Amino acid sequence: MKSFWPVFFSLPILFIACETQPAYDLVLTNGTIYDGSGSGPYIGAVAIQSDTLAYVGKDVAIGGKTVVDVKGKAIAPGFINMLSWAVESLIQDGKSQSDIRQGVTLEVFGEGMSWGPLNERMKEEMKKQQGDFTYPVAWNSLGEYLEFLEKRGVSCNVASFVGATTLRVHEVGYEDRPPSPEELDTMKQLARKAMEEGAVGIGSSLIYAPAFYAKTDELIELCKVAAEYDGMYISHLRSESNRFLQALDELIRIAKESGIRAEIYHLKAGGAQNHPKMDLAIQKIDSARMTGLEITTDMYNYIAGATGLDAAMPPWVQEGGYEAWRKRLQDPFIRNKVKKEMMTDTDAWENLYFMAGAEGVVLNGFKNEGLRKYTGKTLAEVAGILGSTPEEAAMDLVIQDGSRVGAVYFLMSEENVKKQLKLPYMSFGSDAGSLAPEGSFLNYNPHPRAYGNFARLLGKYVRDEQVIPLEDAIFKLTHLSALKLRIKKRGLLQPGYFADVVVFDPEAIQDHATFEDPHQYATGMIHVFVNGEQVLKDGEHTGATPGRVVRGPGWKGEG
């Protein structure tokens, strides 16, 4: 009895001591929780333990090693960028500043071109096409590229579709012909490997050469492979203008015949004469969904798109790749033919130049330093400076720059943008890199969506114009996108999920980037956590790079 008493006496003391120890690594308390499900918000707390959400609920008194009071601020899951072109910018600067400062914690690549699978010829081409920033192409497969980013260190998570264009270039090159049965079989094998490495599906971008050369049957065969792994087909339609509705029919056919889920990249009706087609397109999508097909969409929140001057010229002149294209543009006979086609409305190819007009095409990206003085000018203005026609100026710039030349095209209507925001199956993508207003990023003017797409949604369209409620916007930015991608434990504030969390001020979040001055960060995002590690604190980047590869449902590895 004498030896038992001290042990017995100490038990309540030990119990009290354990009870007062902080339960979690970090607690965000008193915030307004938008859990990503689309349900209404509530005041509560979110606790993080290591890389995982350990508590989400209404108890604001829970303890943690660090407790941050975020009263009056929104707490939400990290946002998913469904169309990211940060494939190179993250190699250059892994901090992903322009997107992290908007709350993006997952970048999804693969609009037609993916950074794998590559053969030696493709790797040499990639090296040759590099501009201000050069890097070794130290991978072959898509999975190896994503792992390369993770090992290099990135602040955001990364995922990718495997590009249908990449598969075609791997086997067919830049020729305008169908693949042979043997080539198609190899393309399908490469697609299978990419899906087993964790690709989330097949991505296409069908207005550009050489993707333009792919027939519907070829895409169906590739999608059948992705469908076996519950992957998704996601596509820049073959037309977003004169043949918009027919291009949508093609996507629906691909989904039906391959048994795959399908999404339309950056849904839009380009060109004033095509704006009324949006209502018909939505009817087509809704009708397909009613038959059981899972057809969804994403968008960026602007009336202008950004691509290159390749979208101003017919695909036939681009067959064989850039060098063949450049050579043809120096032939007087071919130049005259291209000029006439650029000035002609057509259903045969996607003529963005005709739809926007020379005054509606703003040049924003040059590889040749000597041409950067034209950055921010319209094609009409540059033609005036050069004393030529806009069509001739476009061809000369492509020849002189050693690239397709970046360009912004004003094509869409604000009325349709607002209509699209309300669609229940709409997600969001920047269609841009993740940049910073420093270094070689300043050598070109990106579309302002690179700095403002997500903040613009939450500020302009949710708070100021009240087009959709905040809980709906957050659902579309988070859980809806995760469901589409079939990724695990992301997109919700739910215990057991990865701790990708954002804290922002709904009354202050705002985009500032403009077409004239795009290198401006959005404001109003306060804290961002990726896999439980803080990458944005009080609006400033911490320098942390905890990003990981996020893999699709076909992943054959562990985890």
Coordinates of C-alpha atoms in Angstrom, one line a residue, residues 60-559:
V60 CA -13.3 28.2 -31.4
A61 CA -11.6 27.4 -28.1
I62 CA -9.5 24.4 -29.2
G63 CA -5.8 24.7 -28.4
G64 CA -2.7 24.5 -30.6
K65 CA 1.0 25.2 -30.5
T66 CA 0.1 28.2 -32.6
V67 CA -3.3 29.8 -32.6
V68 CA -4.2 32.5 -35.1
D69 CA -7.3 34.6 -34.7
V70 CA -8.8 35.2 -38.1
K71 CA -12.0 36.9 -37.1
G72 CA -13.9 38.4 -39.9
K73 CA -11.9 36.5 -42.5
A74 CA -12.9 33.5 -44.7
I75 CA -11.3 30.1 -44.3
A76 CA -11.5 27.8 -47.4
P77 CA -9.8 24.9 -49.0
G78 CA -6.9 25.8 -51.4
F79 CA -8.0 26.7 -54.9
I80 CA -7.5 24.5 -57.9
N81 CA -6.3 26.0 -61.2
M82 CA -7.8 23.7 -63.8
L83 CA -5.8 25.2 -66.6
S84 CA -2.3 26.2 -65.7
W85 CA 0.7 27.0 -68.0
A86 CA 3.1 27.2 -65.1
V87 CA 5.1 24.3 -66.6
E88 CA 8.2 26.4 -67.2
S89 CA 7.6 29.3 -64.7
L90 CA 7.7 26.9 -61.8
I91 CA 11.1 25.7 -63.0
Q92 CA 12.3 29.3 -63.1
D93 CA 10.7 30.3 -59.8
G94 CA 9.1 27.6 -57.7
K95 CA 7.4 30.0 -55.3
S96 CA 4.4 30.4 -57.7
Q97 CA 3.9 33.9 -56.5
S98 CA 1.1 35.3 -58.7
D99 CA -1.1 32.3 -58.0
I100 CA -0.2 31.6 -54.3
R101 CA -1.2 35.2 -53.6
Q102 CA -4.6 34.4 -55.0
G103 CA -5.0 31.2 -53.0
V104 CA -4.1 28.6 -55.7
T105 CA -2.6 25.5 -54.1
L106 CA -2.9 23.1 -57.0
E107 CA -1.7 23.8 -60.6
V108 CA -3.1 21.4 -63.3
F109 CA -1.2 21.3 -66.6
G110 CA -1.7 19.6 -70.0
E111 CA -3.8 21.7 -72.4
G112 CA -2.8 19.7 -75.5
M113 CA 0.9 19.8 -74.8
S114 CA 2.3 18.2 -71.7
W115 CA 5.9 18.1 -70.5
G116 CA 6.1 14.4 -71.2
P117 CA 6.3 11.8 -72.6
L118 CA 9.3 13.0 -74.6
N119 CA 11.7 11.4 -77.0
E120 CA 15.2 12.7 -77.8
R121 CA 14.0 14.8 -80.8
M122 CA 11.3 16.5 -78.7
K123 CA 13.8 17.2 -75.9
E124 CA 16.2 18.9 -78.4
E125 CA 13.2 20.9 -79.7
M126 CA 12.3 22.0 -76.2
K127 CA 15.9 23.2 -75.5
K128 CA 16.0 25.1 -78.8
Q129 CA 12.7 26.9 -78.1
Q130 CA 13.8 28.1 -74.6
G131 CA 14.0 31.8 -74.3
D132 CA 15.4 34.0 -71.5
F133 CA 15.3 31.1 -69.1
T134 CA 17.1 27.9 -70.0
Y135 CA 17.1 24.6 -68.1
P136 CA 18.1 21.0 -68.7
V137 CA 15.3 18.7 -69.9
A138 CA 16.2 16.1 -67.4
W139 CA 13.2 13.8 -67.7
N140 CA 11.4 11.7 -70.3
S141 CA 8.0 10.7 -69.0
L142 CA 5.3 13.0 -67.6
G143 CA 5.6 11.4 -64.2
E144 CA 9.3 12.1 -64.1
Y145 CA 8.6 15.8 -65.0
L146 CA 6.2 16.2 -62.1
E147 CA 8.6 14.5 -59.7
F148 CA 11.4 16.8 -61.1
L149 CA 9.3 19.8 -60.0
E150 CA 8.6 18.4 -56.6
K151 CA 12.3 17.6 -56.0
R152 CA 13.3 21.1 -57.3
G153 CA 10.9 22.6 -54.8
V154 CA 7.6 24.3 -55.5
S155 CA 5.2 26.1 -53.2
C156 CA 2.1 24.7 -54.9
N157 CA 1.0 21.1 -55.6
V158 CA 1.1 20.0 -59.3
A159 CA -0.9 17.6 -61.5
S160 CA -1.2 17.1 -65.2
F161 CA -3.2 15.7 -68.1
V162 CA -1.2 14.0 -70.7
G163 CA -1.3 16.0 -73.9
A164 CA -2.9 14.5 -77.0
T165 CA -0.7 16.8 -79.0
T166 CA 2.4 15.5 -77.2
L167 CA 1.5 11.9 -77.9
R168 CA 1.0 12.8 -81.6
V169 CA 4.3 14.7 -81.9
H170 CA 6.1 11.8 -80.2
E171 CA 5.1 9.4 -83.0
V172 CA 3.8 11.4 -86.0
G173 CA 5.8 14.6 -85.6
Y174 CA 4.3 17.7 -87.2
E175 CA 2.9 16.2 -90.3
D176 CA -0.7 16.6 -91.4
R177 CA -1.6 12.9 -91.6
P178 CA -3.3 10.3 -89.5
P179 CA -1.0 8.0 -87.4
S180 CA -0.4 4.5 -88.8
P181 CA -1.9 1.7 -86.8
E182 CA 1.5 1.0 -85.3
E183 CA 2.0 4.7 -84.4
L184 CA -1.5 4.9 -82.8
D185 CA -0.8 1.8 -80.8
T186 CA 2.4 3.3 -79.4
M187 CA 0.5 6.5 -78.6
K188 CA -2.0 4.5 -76.7
Q189 CA 0.7 2.7 -74.8
L190 CA 2.3 6.0 -73.9
A191 CA -1.1 7.3 -72.7
R192 CA -1.5 4.2 -70.6
K193 CA 1.9 4.7 -69.0
A194 CA 1.1 8.3 -68.3
M195 CA -2.2 7.4 -66.6
E196 CA -0.4 4.8 -64.5
E197 CA 2.1 7.5 -63.5
G198 CA -0.8 9.6 -62.2
A199 CA -2.0 11.7 -65.1
V200 CA -5.5 12.9 -64.5
G201 CA -6.6 12.3 -68.1
I202 CA -6.1 13.3 -71.8
G203 CA -5.9 17.0 -72.8
S204 CA -6.3 18.4 -76.3
S205 CA -6.0 21.8 -77.9
L206 CA -7.5 21.4 -81.4
I207 CA -7.2 24.8 -83.0
Y208 CA -3.4 24.7 -83.2
A209 CA -1.2 22.8 -85.5
P210 CA -0.3 19.9 -85.2
A211 CA -3.2 19.1 -82.9
F212 CA -5.5 20.5 -85.7
Y213 CA -4.5 17.5 -87.8
A214 CA -5.9 14.9 -85.4
K215 CA -9.2 13.4 -86.5
T216 CA -12.0 12.6 -84.0
D217 CA -11.4 8.8 -84.3
E218 CA -7.8 9.3 -83.1
L219 CA -8.9 11.2 -80.0
I220 CA -11.6 8.6 -79.3
E221 CA -8.9 5.8 -79.2
L222 CA -6.7 7.8 -76.8
C223 CA -9.7 8.6 -74.6
K224 CA -10.7 4.9 -74.4
V225 CA -7.3 4.3 -72.6
A226 CA -7.8 7.2 -70.2
A227 CA -11.4 6.0 -69.5
E228 CA -10.1 2.6 -68.3
Y229 CA -8.4 4.5 -65.4
D230 CA -11.4 6.8 -64.7
G231 CA -9.5 9.7 -66.3
M232 CA -11.1 12.7 -67.9
Y233 CA -10.9 14.2 -71.4
I234 CA -10.4 18.0 -71.4
S235 CA -10.3 20.0 -74.6
H236 CA -9.7 23.4 -76.1
L237 CA -12.4 22.8 -78.7
R238 CA -11.7 22.6 -82.4
S239 CA -13.6 25.9 -82.7
E240 CA -14.8 28.5 -80.2
S241 CA -16.3 30.7 -82.9
N242 CA -17.9 30.0 -86.3
R243 CA -18.0 26.2 -85.7
F244 CA -18.4 26.4 -82.0
L245 CA -21.5 24.2 -81.8
Q246 CA -20.1 21.6 -84.2
A247 CA -16.9 21.5 -82.1
L248 CA -19.0 20.9 -79.0
D249 CA -20.8 18.1 -80.8
E250 CA -17.3 16.5 -81.4
L251 CA -16.5 16.6 -77.7
I252 CA -19.8 15.0 -76.8
R253 CA -19.2 12.3 -79.4
I254 CA -15.8 11.6 -78.0
A255 CA -17.2 11.3 -74.5
K256 CA -20.0 9.0 -75.6
E257 CA -18.0 6.7 -77.8
S258 CA -15.0 6.4 -75.5
G259 CA -17.1 6.3 -72.3
I260 CA -15.1 9.1 -70.7
R261 CA -16.0 12.2 -68.7
A262 CA -15.2 15.4 -70.6
E263 CA -14.6 19.0 -69.9
I264 CA -14.5 22.1 -72.1
Y265 CA -11.4 24.3 -71.5
H266 CA -12.2 28.0 -71.1
L267 CA -15.7 27.9 -72.4
K268 CA -16.3 30.9 -74.7
A269 CA -18.0 32.1 -77.9
G270 CA -15.5 34.1 -79.8
G271 CA -16.3 36.9 -82.1
A272 CA -19.3 39.2 -81.9
Q273 CA -21.2 37.3 -84.5
N274 CA -20.9 34.1 -82.4
H275 CA -21.8 35.5 -79.0
P276 CA -25.5 34.4 -79.3
K277 CA -24.3 30.8 -79.7
M278 CA -23.5 30.6 -76.0
D279 CA -27.2 29.9 -75.1
L280 CA -27.3 27.1 -77.7
A281 CA -24.0 25.6 -76.4
I282 CA -25.3 25.6 -72.8
Q283 CA -28.4 23.8 -74.0
K284 CA -26.3 21.2 -75.8
I285 CA -24.2 20.6 -72.7
D286 CA -27.3 20.3 -70.4
S287 CA -29.0 17.9 -72.9
A288 CA -25.9 15.7 -73.0
R289 CA -25.8 15.7 -69.2
M290 CA -29.4 14.7 -69.0
T291 CA -28.5 11.6 -71.0
G292 CA -26.0 10.6 -68.4
L293 CA -22.8 12.0 -70.0
E294 CA -20.6 13.9 -67.5
I295 CA -19.8 17.1 -69.5
T296 CA -18.4 20.0 -67.5
T297 CA -16.6 23.3 -68.2
D298 CA -14.1 25.8 -66.9
M299 CA -13.3 29.4 -67.8
Y300 CA -11.2 32.5 -67.1
N301 CA -12.9 35.7 -66.1
Y302 CA -12.0 38.0 -68.9
I303 CA -13.4 39.0 -72.4
A304 CA -10.0 38.6 -74.0
G305 CA -7.9 35.4 -74.6
A306 CA -4.2 35.1 -75.1
T307 CA -2.3 32.8 -77.3
G308 CA 0.1 33.4 -80.3
L309 CA 0.1 34.7 -83.9
D310 CA -0.2 31.1 -85.0
A311 CA -3.9 31.5 -84.2
A312 CA -4.0 34.2 -86.8
M313 CA -2.7 32.0 -89.7
P314 CA -4.0 28.9 -91.4
P315 CA -2.8 25.5 -90.0
W316 CA -1.5 24.4 -93.4
V317 CA 1.3 27.0 -93.4
Q318 CA 2.5 25.7 -90.0
E319 CA 2.8 22.0 -91.0
G320 CA 6.2 20.7 -90.0
G321 CA 6.8 22.9 -87.0
Y322 CA 8.1 26.4 -86.5
E323 CA 11.1 26.2 -88.8
A324 CA 9.0 25.0 -91.8
W325 CA 6.4 27.7 -91.0
R326 CA 9.0 30.4 -90.9
K327 CA 10.5 29.3 -94.2
R328 CA 7.2 29.3 -95.9
L329 CA 6.4 32.8 -94.7
Q330 CA 9.4 34.1 -96.6
D331 CA 8.0 32.8 -100.0
P332 CA 6.2 35.7 -101.7
F333 CA 3.5 33.4 -103.2
I334 CA 2.7 31.8 -99.9
R335 CA 2.8 35.1 -98.1
N336 CA 0.1 36.5 -100.4
K337 CA -2.0 33.4 -100.0
V338 CA -1.7 33.5 -96.2
K339 CA -2.6 37.2 -96.2
K340 CA -5.8 36.6 -98.1
E341 CA -6.8 33.8 -95.8
M342 CA -6.1 35.9 -92.7
M343 CA -8.5 38.6 -94.1
T344 CA -11.2 36.0 -94.8
D345 CA -13.9 34.8 -92.5
T346 CA -13.9 31.0 -92.6
D347 CA -15.2 27.8 -91.1
A348 CA -12.1 25.8 -92.2
W349 CA -9.9 27.0 -89.3
E350 CA -10.0 29.2 -86.2
N351 CA -9.1 32.7 -87.5
L352 CA -8.8 34.7 -84.3
Y353 CA -7.2 37.6 -86.3
F354 CA -10.3 38.1 -88.4
M355 CA -12.6 37.9 -85.4
A356 CA -10.6 40.4 -83.2
G357 CA -9.4 42.7 -86.0
A358 CA -5.9 44.2 -86.1
E359 CA -7.0 46.8 -83.4
G360 CA -8.1 43.9 -81.2
V361 CA -4.8 42.0 -81.2
V362 CA -2.3 43.2 -78.6
L363 CA 1.2 41.8 -78.8
N364 CA 2.5 40.7 -75.5
G365 CA 5.4 38.2 -75.8
F366 CA 8.6 38.3 -77.8
K367 CA 11.6 36.1 -77.7
N368 CA 13.8 38.6 -79.7
E369 CA 14.9 41.4 -77.4
G370 CA 14.9 43.8 -80.4
L371 CA 11.2 43.4 -80.8
R372 CA 10.2 43.9 -77.2
K373 CA 9.6 47.6 -77.9
Y374 CA 6.3 46.5 -79.5
T375 CA 5.1 44.8 -76.3
G376 CA 1.6 46.2 -75.4
K377 CA 1.0 47.6 -78.8
T378 CA -1.8 46.4 -81.1
L379 CA -1.0 44.7 -84.4
A380 CA -2.5 47.7 -86.2
E381 CA -0.1 50.1 -84.4
V382 CA 2.9 47.9 -85.2
A383 CA 1.9 47.7 -88.8
G384 CA 1.8 51.5 -88.9
I385 CA 5.2 51.8 -87.4
L386 CA 6.6 49.3 -89.9
G387 CA 4.8 50.8 -92.8
S388 CA 3.1 47.6 -93.8
T389 CA -0.3 45.9 -93.5
P390 CA -1.2 44.1 -90.2
E391 CA -1.1 40.8 -92.0
E392 CA 2.4 41.4 -93.4
A393 CA 3.5 42.7 -90.0
A394 CA 2.2 39.5 -88.3
M395 CA 4.2 37.3 -90.7
D396 CA 7.4 39.4 -90.4
L397 CA 7.2 39.3 -86.6
V398 CA 6.9 35.5 -86.6
I399 CA 9.9 35.3 -88.9
Q400 CA 12.1 37.8 -86.9
D401 CA 11.1 36.6 -83.4
G402 CA 12.0 32.9 -83.7
S403 CA 8.7 32.1 -82.1
R404 CA 4.9 32.2 -82.6
V405 CA 4.9 35.6 -80.8
G406 CA 2.5 36.0 -77.9
A407 CA -0.8 37.9 -78.5
V408 CA -4.0 38.9 -76.7
Y409 CA -7.2 38.7 -78.7
F410 CA -10.4 40.6 -77.6
L411 CA -13.2 38.2 -78.6
M412 CA -15.8 37.6 -75.9
S413 CA -18.8 39.4 -74.3
E414 CA -19.2 40.4 -70.6
E415 CA -22.8 39.2 -70.7
N416 CA -21.6 35.6 -71.6
V417 CA -18.9 35.7 -68.9
K418 CA -21.5 36.3 -66.2
K419 CA -23.9 33.7 -67.7
Q420 CA -21.1 31.1 -67.6
L421 CA -20.2 31.9 -64.0
K422 CA -23.6 30.7 -62.9
L423 CA -23.3 27.2 -64.5
P424 CA -23.3 24.6 -61.8
Y425 CA -20.5 22.6 -63.5
M426 CA -18.2 25.5 -64.0
S427 CA -14.6 25.6 -62.6
F428 CA -11.8 28.1 -63.2
G429 CA -8.4 28.1 -64.8
S430 CA -6.0 31.0 -65.5
D431 CA -4.6 29.6 -68.7
A432 CA -1.3 31.2 -67.7
G433 CA 1.9 30.8 -65.9
S434 CA 2.5 31.6 -62.3
L435 CA 4.8 34.6 -62.3
A436 CA 6.4 37.4 -60.3
P437 CA 7.0 41.1 -61.2
E438 CA 10.7 40.6 -61.3
G439 CA 13.6 39.2 -63.4
S440 CA 13.0 37.9 -66.9
F441 CA 9.2 37.6 -66.2
L442 CA 9.2 41.4 -66.9
N443 CA 10.4 40.8 -70.5
Y444 CA 6.9 40.3 -71.6
N445 CA 3.3 41.3 -70.7
P446 CA 1.2 38.3 -69.7
H447 CA -2.5 38.3 -69.9
P448 CA -3.7 39.8 -66.6
R449 CA -5.3 36.5 -65.8
A450 CA -1.8 35.3 -64.7
Y451 CA -2.0 37.7 -61.7
G452 CA -5.8 38.2 -61.2
N453 CA -8.1 35.4 -62.5
F454 CA -9.1 34.0 -59.1
A455 CA -9.1 37.2 -57.1
R456 CA -11.2 38.8 -59.9
L457 CA -13.8 36.1 -59.4
L458 CA -14.1 36.7 -55.7
G459 CA -13.8 40.5 -55.9
K460 CA -15.5 41.7 -59.0
Y461 CA -18.0 39.0 -59.7
V462 CA -18.9 37.7 -56.2
R463 CA -18.5 40.7 -53.9
D464 CA -19.0 43.7 -56.1
E465 CA -21.5 42.4 -58.8
Q466 CA -23.0 39.6 -56.8
V467 CA -23.2 37.3 -59.8
I468 CA -22.9 34.2 -57.6
P469 CA -22.7 33.7 -53.8
L470 CA -19.3 33.2 -52.2
E471 CA -20.0 29.7 -51.1
D472 CA -20.8 28.7 -54.7
A473 CA -17.6 30.3 -56.0
I474 CA -15.5 28.5 -53.4
F475 CA -17.2 25.2 -54.2
K476 CA -16.4 25.7 -57.9
L477 CA -12.8 26.6 -57.1
T478 CA -12.2 23.6 -54.8
H479 CA -14.4 20.5 -54.2
L480 CA -16.1 20.6 -57.7
S481 CA -12.7 20.6 -59.4
A482 CA -11.3 17.9 -57.1
L483 CA -14.3 15.7 -58.0
K484 CA -13.7 16.2 -61.7
L485 CA -10.1 15.3 -61.4
R486 CA -10.9 12.3 -59.1
I487 CA -8.1 13.3 -56.7
K488 CA -8.0 12.1 -53.2
K489 CA -8.3 14.1 -50.0
R490 CA -8.2 17.6 -51.6
G491 CA -10.8 20.3 -52.2
L492 CA -12.6 20.2 -48.8
L493 CA -12.0 21.3 -45.3
Q494 CA -12.6 18.0 -43.7
P495 CA -10.6 16.0 -41.1
G496 CA -8.2 13.6 -42.7
Y497 CA -7.8 15.7 -45.8
F498 CA -4.5 17.3 -46.8
A499 CA -4.1 20.7 -45.2
D500 CA -4.4 22.9 -48.3
V501 CA -6.0 26.0 -46.7
V502 CA -6.5 29.6 -47.5
V503 CA -7.5 32.6 -45.4
F504 CA -8.7 35.8 -47.1
D505 CA -10.7 38.9 -46.6
P506 CA -13.9 38.8 -48.7
E507 CA -14.2 42.5 -48.4
A508 CA -10.7 43.3 -49.6
I509 CA -9.7 40.6 -52.1
Q510 CA -9.1 42.3 -55.4
D511 CA -7.3 41.8 -58.7
H512 CA -5.1 44.7 -59.9
A513 CA -3.5 43.4 -63.1
T514 CA -4.6 45.2 -66.3
F515 CA -3.8 44.6 -70.0
E516 CA -1.7 47.7 -69.9
D517 CA 0.1 46.9 -66.6
P518 CA -0.3 43.2 -65.9
H519 CA 2.6 42.6 -63.4
Q520 CA 0.6 43.5 -60.3
Y521 CA -0.2 41.1 -57.5
A522 CA -3.8 40.6 -56.3
T523 CA -4.4 41.6 -52.7
G524 CA -6.7 40.4 -49.9
M525 CA -5.3 36.8 -49.5
I526 CA -3.8 36.7 -46.0
H527 CA -2.6 33.2 -45.3
V528 CA -2.0 30.1 -47.5
F529 CA -1.0 26.6 -46.3
V530 CA 0.1 23.8 -48.7
N531 CA 0.2 20.3 -47.1
G532 CA 0.1 22.0 -43.7
E533 CA 3.1 24.3 -44.3
Q534 CA 2.6 28.1 -44.5
V535 CA 3.6 29.6 -47.8
L536 CA 1.8 32.9 -47.4
K537 CA 1.8 34.7 -44.1
D538 CA 0.1 38.1 -43.6
G539 CA 0.1 38.5 -47.4
E540 CA 3.8 37.8 -47.9
H541 CA 5.4 34.7 -49.3
T542 CA 7.4 32.7 -46.7
G543 CA 9.7 31.1 -49.3
A544 CA 8.5 27.6 -48.3
T545 CA 8.2 25.0 -51.1
P546 CA 6.1 22.1 -49.7
G547 CA 4.3 21.3 -53.0
R548 CA 3.8 17.7 -54.0
V549 CA 2.7 15.8 -57.1
V550 CA -1.0 15.1 -57.0
R551 CA -1.9 12.0 -59.0
G552 CA -5.0 10.8 -60.7
P553 CA -7.1 7.7 -60.2
G554 CA -4.9 5.5 -62.4
W555 CA -1.8 5.9 -60.2
K556 CA -0.1 2.6 -59.7
G557 CA 2.4 3.7 -57.0
E558 CA 1.9 4.0 -53.3
G559 CA 0.0 6.7 -51.5

